[in-house]
Amino acid sequence: MSTEELGDAEQGGRRSGRVQSVDRAVALLRAVARARRPGDATVAALAATCGLNRATAWRILTTLEAESVVACDRRTGQWQIGVGLVELAGVASVDTLVGSARPVLERLSLQTGETAALAVFRADKLTYVDEVAPTSVVAASWKGRTVPVHATSTGKALLAFLPAESARHLITGRLKRYTETTITDRHALDVELDETRRRGFGVCRGEYEASAYGVSAPVLDNHGHPLALVSVWGPGSRLTEERFDALGEIARDAAESVARPRSALR
């Protein structure tokens, strides 16, 4: 912390017990989250929004970036919410999400005749935290399992709706092949993610496990960022590609049902 910031913290502490540098960081985070138009999320614009000088805003933002709380697109100079903050939100709210999603998963499984599941991103991993399987179906449980983001419908739905810089952070390096249908070409994955955003759900054609086909839709917060993912999955012999569109719409509606109680609280 700089001398200026230490002075601010001491003065703020004497006045109200608040740490001014933390107040500024929170104000900048909120400004980044609320930025909508091109140009609203540059350092200069964010500093003006928060009543800070540009140098102070830059120091705070780069500190937050080091912790992945925000991310900067160096090509445009625009700042956006980082994957670290998405992860923190997922950890803090996972119990609430599981509780509110459970009846939705039960209805989803009954409606589709397939396994319905909920996944969240936390600790740099995409993990299934709850699932409901039809009583007539014998299926392996995915609850507690982590899955790769490029080879599952759940992961592709996450990548498609994350801020671009945060998504790139999750798919650095070589894309691992798990089955014959795993997408390992970056351009092909980008095309798939564009299509996922357009239709509102991701699909998987046995790309992580050859026998597992599925569709997934994001549970979005008020800013359009994914808090969790709702999925429907089953064997390819039953969950065929011909069913993807219908099941995707059902999964998307289910994800909106999970998000709705959260929106009502705001």
Coordinates of C-alpha atoms in Angstrom, one line a residue:
M1 CA 0.0 0.0 0.0
S2 CA 1.3 3.5 -0.9
T3 CA 1.9 6.3 1.6
E4 CA -1.1 8.1 0.2
E5 CA -3.3 5.1 0.7
L6 CA -2.0 4.4 4.2
G7 CA -2.8 8.0 5.1
D8 CA -6.2 7.6 3.6
A9 CA -6.8 4.4 5.6
E10 CA -5.6 6.0 8.9
Q11 CA -7.8 9.1 8.4
G12 CA -10.8 6.9 7.4
G13 CA -10.2 4.7 10.4
R14 CA -10.3 7.7 12.7
R15 CA -13.4 9.0 11.2
S16 CA -15.6 5.9 10.7
G17 CA -13.6 2.7 11.1
R18 CA -13.6 2.2 7.4
V19 CA -10.6 1.6 5.2
Q20 CA -10.7 4.1 2.3
S21 CA -8.6 2.0 -0.1
V22 CA -11.0 -0.9 0.4
D23 CA -14.0 1.4 -0.2
R24 CA -12.3 2.5 -3.5
A25 CA -11.7 -1.0 -4.6
V26 CA -15.3 -2.0 -4.0
A27 CA -16.5 1.2 -5.8
L28 CA -14.3 0.2 -8.8
L29 CA -15.6 -3.4 -8.8
R30 CA -19.2 -2.1 -8.9
A31 CA -18.3 0.3 -11.7
V32 CA -16.7 -2.5 -13.7
A33 CA -19.8 -4.7 -13.2
R34 CA -22.2 -2.0 -14.2
A35 CA -20.3 -0.8 -17.3
R36 CA -22.5 -1.5 -20.3
R37 CA -21.4 0.8 -23.2
P38 CA -18.1 0.7 -25.0
G39 CA -15.7 3.1 -23.3
D40 CA -17.5 2.8 -19.9
A41 CA -14.8 0.4 -18.5
T42 CA -11.6 2.1 -19.4
V43 CA -9.3 3.3 -16.5
A44 CA -10.2 6.9 -17.2
A45 CA -13.9 6.3 -17.3
L46 CA -13.9 4.1 -14.2
A47 CA -11.8 6.7 -12.3
A48 CA -14.3 9.4 -13.3
T49 CA -17.2 7.3 -12.2
C50 CA -15.7 6.6 -8.8
G51 CA -14.3 10.1 -8.3
L52 CA -10.6 8.9 -8.3
N53 CA -7.6 10.1 -10.0
R54 CA -6.4 7.9 -12.9
A55 CA -3.2 6.7 -11.2
T56 CA -5.0 5.6 -8.0
A57 CA -7.7 3.7 -10.1
W58 CA -4.9 2.0 -12.1
R59 CA -3.1 0.8 -9.0
I60 CA -6.2 -0.6 -7.5
L61 CA -7.3 -2.3 -10.7
T62 CA -4.0 -3.9 -11.4
T63 CA -3.9 -5.2 -7.8
L64 CA -7.3 -6.7 -8.2
E65 CA -6.2 -8.1 -11.6
A66 CA -3.3 -9.9 -9.9
E67 CA -5.9 -11.8 -7.8
S68 CA -8.1 -12.5 -10.9
V69 CA -10.9 -10.4 -9.5
V70 CA -10.9 -8.2 -12.6
A71 CA -9.4 -8.7 -16.0
C72 CA -8.3 -6.2 -18.6
D73 CA -8.5 -6.7 -22.4
R74 CA -5.2 -5.1 -23.4
R75 CA -6.4 -4.7 -27.0
T76 CA -9.3 -2.4 -26.0
G77 CA -8.3 -1.2 -22.5
Q78 CA -11.6 -2.3 -21.2
W79 CA -11.9 -3.9 -17.7
Q80 CA -14.3 -6.6 -16.8
I81 CA -15.2 -8.9 -13.9
G82 CA -12.6 -11.7 -13.5
V83 CA -13.0 -15.4 -13.0
G84 CA -11.8 -15.0 -9.4
L85 CA -14.9 -13.0 -8.5
V86 CA -17.1 -15.5 -10.3
E87 CA -15.5 -18.3 -8.3
L88 CA -16.0 -16.4 -5.0
A89 CA -19.6 -15.9 -5.8
G90 CA -20.0 -19.5 -6.6
V91 CA -18.4 -20.6 -3.3
A92 CA -20.4 -18.2 -1.2
S93 CA -23.7 -19.0 -2.7
V94 CA -23.4 -22.7 -3.5
D95 CA -25.6 -23.9 -0.6
T96 CA -28.3 -21.4 -1.5
L97 CA -28.1 -22.4 -5.1
V98 CA -28.3 -26.1 -4.3
G99 CA -31.4 -25.5 -2.1
S100 CA -33.2 -23.4 -4.6
A101 CA -32.2 -25.7 -7.6
R102 CA -33.3 -29.0 -6.1
P103 CA -37.0 -28.8 -6.9
V104 CA -36.1 -27.5 -10.3
L105 CA -33.8 -30.5 -10.9
E106 CA -36.5 -32.9 -9.8
R107 CA -39.0 -31.4 -12.3
L108 CA -36.4 -31.3 -15.0
S109 CA -35.5 -35.0 -14.5
L110 CA -39.2 -36.0 -14.4
Q111 CA -39.9 -34.0 -17.6
T112 CA -37.0 -35.3 -19.6
G113 CA -36.6 -38.8 -18.3
E114 CA -32.9 -38.1 -17.9
T115 CA -30.4 -37.1 -15.2
A116 CA -30.6 -33.4 -14.3
A117 CA -27.6 -31.8 -12.6
L118 CA -26.3 -28.6 -11.2
A119 CA -22.6 -27.5 -11.5
V120 CA -20.7 -24.5 -10.2
F121 CA -17.2 -23.1 -10.9
R122 CA -15.0 -22.9 -7.8
A123 CA -11.4 -23.3 -6.9
D124 CA -10.6 -23.1 -10.6
K125 CA -12.7 -26.3 -11.2
L126 CA -16.1 -26.9 -12.7
T127 CA -17.8 -29.3 -10.2
Y128 CA -21.2 -31.0 -10.1
V129 CA -22.8 -30.2 -6.7
D130 CA -26.2 -31.9 -7.1
E131 CA -28.1 -34.2 -9.4
V132 CA -31.4 -36.0 -9.7
A133 CA -31.8 -39.2 -11.7
P134 CA -35.0 -40.9 -12.8
T135 CA -35.9 -43.9 -10.6
S136 CA -36.2 -46.0 -13.7
V137 CA -32.7 -45.3 -14.9
V138 CA -29.5 -46.8 -13.5
A139 CA -26.7 -44.2 -14.1
A140 CA -23.4 -43.4 -12.6
S141 CA -23.4 -40.4 -10.3
W142 CA -21.5 -37.2 -11.4
K143 CA -22.1 -35.4 -8.1
G144 CA -18.8 -34.2 -6.7
R145 CA -16.9 -34.8 -10.0
T146 CA -15.0 -32.1 -11.8
V147 CA -15.0 -31.8 -15.5
P148 CA -13.0 -30.0 -18.2
V149 CA -14.6 -26.8 -19.6
H150 CA -13.8 -27.5 -23.3
A151 CA -15.2 -31.0 -23.4
T152 CA -18.6 -30.8 -21.7
S153 CA -21.8 -29.0 -22.4
T154 CA -21.6 -27.6 -18.9
G155 CA -18.1 -26.2 -19.5
K156 CA -19.0 -24.8 -22.9
A157 CA -22.0 -23.0 -21.4
L158 CA -19.7 -21.5 -18.7
L159 CA -17.1 -20.4 -21.2
A160 CA -19.7 -18.9 -23.6
F161 CA -21.3 -16.6 -20.9
L162 CA -18.2 -15.6 -19.0
P163 CA -16.5 -12.3 -19.9
A164 CA -14.1 -13.0 -22.8
E165 CA -10.9 -12.4 -20.9
S166 CA -12.0 -14.7 -18.1
A167 CA -12.9 -17.4 -20.5
R168 CA -9.5 -17.2 -22.2
H169 CA -7.9 -17.6 -18.7
L170 CA -9.6 -21.0 -18.4
I171 CA -8.5 -22.5 -21.7
T172 CA -4.8 -21.6 -21.8
G173 CA -2.5 -24.2 -23.3
R174 CA -3.3 -27.3 -25.4
L175 CA -6.9 -28.6 -25.4
K176 CA -6.8 -32.2 -24.2
R177 CA -8.5 -34.9 -26.2
Y178 CA -10.7 -37.3 -24.2
T179 CA -12.6 -39.0 -27.0
E180 CA -12.9 -39.0 -30.8
T181 CA -15.4 -36.1 -30.6
T182 CA -13.5 -33.8 -28.2
I183 CA -12.9 -30.3 -29.7
T184 CA -9.2 -29.6 -29.6
D185 CA -9.0 -26.9 -32.3
R186 CA -9.3 -23.3 -30.9
H187 CA -11.1 -21.9 -33.8
A188 CA -13.6 -24.8 -33.8
L189 CA -14.2 -24.2 -30.1
D190 CA -14.7 -20.5 -30.6
V191 CA -17.4 -21.3 -33.3
E192 CA -19.0 -23.7 -30.8
L193 CA -19.1 -21.0 -28.1
D194 CA -20.6 -18.5 -30.5
E195 CA -23.4 -20.9 -31.2
T196 CA -23.8 -21.7 -27.5
R197 CA -24.3 -17.9 -26.8
R198 CA -26.8 -17.6 -29.7
R199 CA -29.0 -20.4 -28.6
G200 CA -28.6 -20.1 -24.9
F201 CA -27.3 -23.6 -24.1
G202 CA -24.3 -25.8 -24.7
V203 CA -24.2 -29.3 -26.1
C204 CA -21.9 -32.3 -25.7
R205 CA -21.6 -35.2 -28.1
G206 CA -19.7 -37.7 -26.0
E207 CA -16.7 -35.4 -25.8
Y208 CA -15.5 -36.2 -22.3
E209 CA -16.9 -39.7 -21.9
A210 CA -18.0 -41.3 -25.2
S211 CA -21.2 -42.6 -23.7
A212 CA -22.4 -39.2 -22.1
Y213 CA -24.4 -36.8 -24.3
G214 CA -25.9 -33.7 -22.8
V215 CA -27.2 -30.1 -22.9
S216 CA -26.5 -27.3 -20.3
A217 CA -27.8 -23.8 -19.7
P218 CA -26.3 -21.1 -17.5
V219 CA -27.9 -19.7 -14.3
L220 CA -27.1 -16.0 -14.9
D221 CA -26.9 -13.2 -12.4
N222 CA -28.2 -9.7 -13.0
H223 CA -25.2 -8.8 -15.1
G224 CA -25.5 -11.9 -17.4
H225 CA -22.6 -13.7 -15.7
P226 CA -22.9 -17.5 -14.9
L227 CA -23.4 -18.4 -11.3
A228 CA -24.1 -22.1 -12.0
L229 CA -25.0 -24.4 -14.8
V230 CA -28.1 -26.7 -15.2
S231 CA -27.6 -29.8 -17.3
V232 CA -29.5 -32.7 -18.7
W233 CA -27.4 -35.7 -19.7
G234 CA -27.7 -39.4 -20.6
P235 CA -26.3 -42.0 -23.0
G236 CA -26.1 -41.1 -26.7
S237 CA -28.5 -44.0 -27.5
R238 CA -31.2 -42.1 -25.7
L239 CA -30.2 -38.5 -25.6
T240 CA -29.7 -38.1 -29.3
E241 CA -28.7 -35.0 -31.2
E242 CA -32.3 -34.8 -32.5
R243 CA -33.4 -34.0 -28.9
F244 CA -30.8 -31.3 -28.3
D245 CA -33.0 -28.3 -29.3
A246 CA -36.0 -29.4 -27.3
L247 CA -33.9 -30.4 -24.2
G248 CA -31.8 -27.2 -24.5
E249 CA -34.9 -25.1 -24.3
I250 CA -36.1 -27.0 -21.3
A251 CA -32.7 -26.7 -19.6
R252 CA -32.7 -23.0 -20.4
D253 CA -36.1 -22.5 -18.8
A254 CA -35.0 -24.5 -15.7
A255 CA -31.9 -22.3 -15.4
E256 CA -34.1 -19.2 -15.5
S257 CA -36.2 -20.8 -12.7
V258 CA -33.2 -21.3 -10.5
A259 CA -32.1 -17.7 -11.2
R260 CA -35.5 -16.1 -10.6
P261 CA -35.6 -16.3 -6.8
R262 CA -32.1 -14.7 -6.6
S263 CA -33.2 -11.8 -8.9
A264 CA -36.3 -11.3 -6.7
L265 CA -34.1 -10.7 -3.7
R266 CA -32.3 -7.8 -5.4

